[in-house]
């Protein structure tokens, strides 16, 4: 078993400007030793820049990074005890898997003279150093179960095997922190799903800190201990995947995570804290504190709907414009009054016979599963006690 020292990473108010654009706007984030943290956000939001700043490949303009409690701001990439795992094509095609893995060790342990192709063998100390490198490559290969592949060139390996060799090349240096920038983005959809499990397993085995960058919310949700959602150079929320999904801090996070997307019903606060939206009125736990005529968006996940018998308060009524059979579930798209986009509900597949195109259906929602946002997209919080009250009175 390999034993990287588990070390946490602390990012404090990091800023980065390219030209006149502030690409990182004061990012602060604490990543625990041994944690799997994912930076999730749309393309261009600054994920790679942040990762490169942590790696020391890019210098920040403000703020500070520490690794294992040690400030690394002035330190070159090589001295930071981090390893970047690049996409699989970053392997040298003319070298074997074993040579690829050995490369960082050769660069580090052999002098320039010892690395000379012909004369190097006459330089003292070379043989012993090479034997030690070979032992370490074998040990790494054993941990990754790729010993039998060491003599093959990357072209003779599957995508998953290449990924493991790339991981091996990062691992031989025993870094405390692994940085991965969209490592699966070049793989086909099926392999991507398999590799998620492999990377998770690698994390478990190495017991090291992983910082993983992706724009793919499914990857982030399935692999991470915690997800940091980034938009436009800022971290909007840091939480375990379930919390990001069920308890989003703001509208951007709610809309970025989850597929199909969360339904957003634009509404207005009316009297007695009722909210008019999608042709009905909702009682929202948070609403009593809101001034009448306030604009509110109510977020409802597709699976939070259930089929109701009648129209009524808090029941969305509309006609079915599309039915998608997913095997285990059924997605129905509803043209609802007052809704800008179709409302999407996920129902159990058994309900399929009851749903016809063009038919009018009624959808109810548990008030505890509604999330409300103000006009700026900030979450409107409520007391749990109020939800219980609403459920009783519903
Ligand atoms: N070296 C650079 N010079 C100028 N602009 C850059 C450079 N690197 C990144 N950017 C810009 O910074 C923003 C964030 O980029 P990046 O960190 O690569 O985002 P992400 O990885 O989230 O897609 C983008 O608008 C990008 O065009
Ligand atoms: Mg990127």
mmCIF file with all atom_site columns, N, CA and C and ligand atoms in Angstrom, residues 43-44 46-49 181-182 213, ligand 2:
data_model
loop_
_atom_site.group_PDB
_atom_site.id
_atom_site.type_symbol
_atom_site.label_atom_id
_atom_site.label_alt_id
_atom_site.label_comp_id
_atom_site.label_asym_id
_atom_site.label_entity_id
_atom_site.label_seq_id
_atom_site.pdbx_PDB_ins_code
_atom_site.Cartn_x
_atom_site.Cartn_y
_atom_site.Cartn_z
_atom_site.occupancy
_atom_site.B_iso_or_equiv
_atom_site.pdbx_formal_charge
_atom_site.auth_seq_id
_atom_site.auth_comp_id
_atom_site.auth_asym_id
_atom_site.auth_atom_id
_atom_site.pdbx_PDB_model_num
ATOM   1  N  N   . UNK A 1 43  ? -18.705 25.841 -17.993 1.00 0.00 ? 43  UNK A N   1
ATOM   2  C  CA  . UNK A 1 43  ? -17.456 26.150 -18.680 1.00 0.00 ? 43  UNK A CA  1
ATOM   3  C  C   . UNK A 1 43  ? -17.157 27.647 -18.577 1.00 0.00 ? 43  UNK A C   1
ATOM   4  N  N   . UNK A 1 44  ? -15.912 27.982 -18.260 1.00 0.00 ? 44  UNK A N   1
ATOM   5  C  CA  . UNK A 1 44  ? -15.510 29.386 -18.193 1.00 0.00 ? 44  UNK A CA  1
ATOM   6  C  C   . UNK A 1 44  ? -15.680 30.031 -16.827 1.00 0.00 ? 44  UNK A C   1
ATOM   7  N  N   . UNK A 1 46  ? -14.008 29.421 -14.117 1.00 0.00 ? 46  UNK A N   1
ATOM   8  C  CA  . UNK A 1 46  ? -12.750 29.593 -13.386 1.00 0.00 ? 46  UNK A CA  1
ATOM   9  C  C   . UNK A 1 46  ? -12.236 28.357 -12.676 1.00 0.00 ? 46  UNK A C   1
ATOM   10 N  N   . UNK A 1 47  ? -12.817 27.189 -12.949 1.00 0.00 ? 47  UNK A N   1
ATOM   11 C  CA  . UNK A 1 47  ? -12.410 25.957 -12.266 1.00 0.00 ? 47  UNK A CA  1
ATOM   12 C  C   . UNK A 1 47  ? -10.953 25.604 -12.548 1.00 0.00 ? 47  UNK A C   1
ATOM   13 N  N   . UNK A 1 48  ? -10.596 25.585 -13.843 1.00 0.00 ? 48  UNK A N   1
ATOM   14 C  CA  . UNK A 1 48  ? -9.217  25.204 -14.194 1.00 0.00 ? 48  UNK A CA  1
ATOM   15 C  C   . UNK A 1 48  ? -8.230  26.215 -13.651 1.00 0.00 ? 48  UNK A C   1
ATOM   16 N  N   . UNK A 1 49  ? -8.601  27.480 -13.699 1.00 0.00 ? 49  UNK A N   1
ATOM   17 C  CA  . UNK A 1 49  ? -7.708  28.514 -13.181 1.00 0.00 ? 49  UNK A CA  1
ATOM   18 C  C   . UNK A 1 49  ? -7.448  28.280 -11.694 1.00 0.00 ? 49  UNK A C   1
ATOM   19 N  N   . UNK A 1 181 ? -8.304  17.600 -13.579 1.00 0.00 ? 181 UNK A N   1
ATOM   20 C  CA  . UNK A 1 181 ? -9.085  18.564 -14.356 1.00 0.00 ? 181 UNK A CA  1
ATOM   21 C  C   . UNK A 1 181 ? -9.837  17.854 -15.475 1.00 0.00 ? 181 UNK A C   1
ATOM   22 N  N   . UNK A 1 182 ? -11.120 17.634 -15.266 1.00 0.00 ? 182 UNK A N   1
ATOM   23 C  CA  . UNK A 1 182 ? -11.983 16.959 -16.246 1.00 0.00 ? 182 UNK A CA  1
ATOM   24 C  C   . UNK A 1 182 ? -11.292 15.737 -16.858 1.00 0.00 ? 182 UNK A C   1
ATOM   25 N  N   . UNK A 1 213 ? -12.112 18.516 -10.873 1.00 0.00 ? 213 UNK A N   1
ATOM   26 C  CA  . UNK A 1 213 ? -12.841 19.562 -11.594 1.00 0.00 ? 213 UNK A CA  1
ATOM   27 C  C   . UNK A 1 213 ? -13.733 18.939 -12.663 1.00 0.00 ? 213 UNK A C   1
HETATM 28 MG MG1 . LIG B 2 .   ? -11.471 23.984 -17.425 1.00 0.00 ? 2   LIG B MG1 1
#
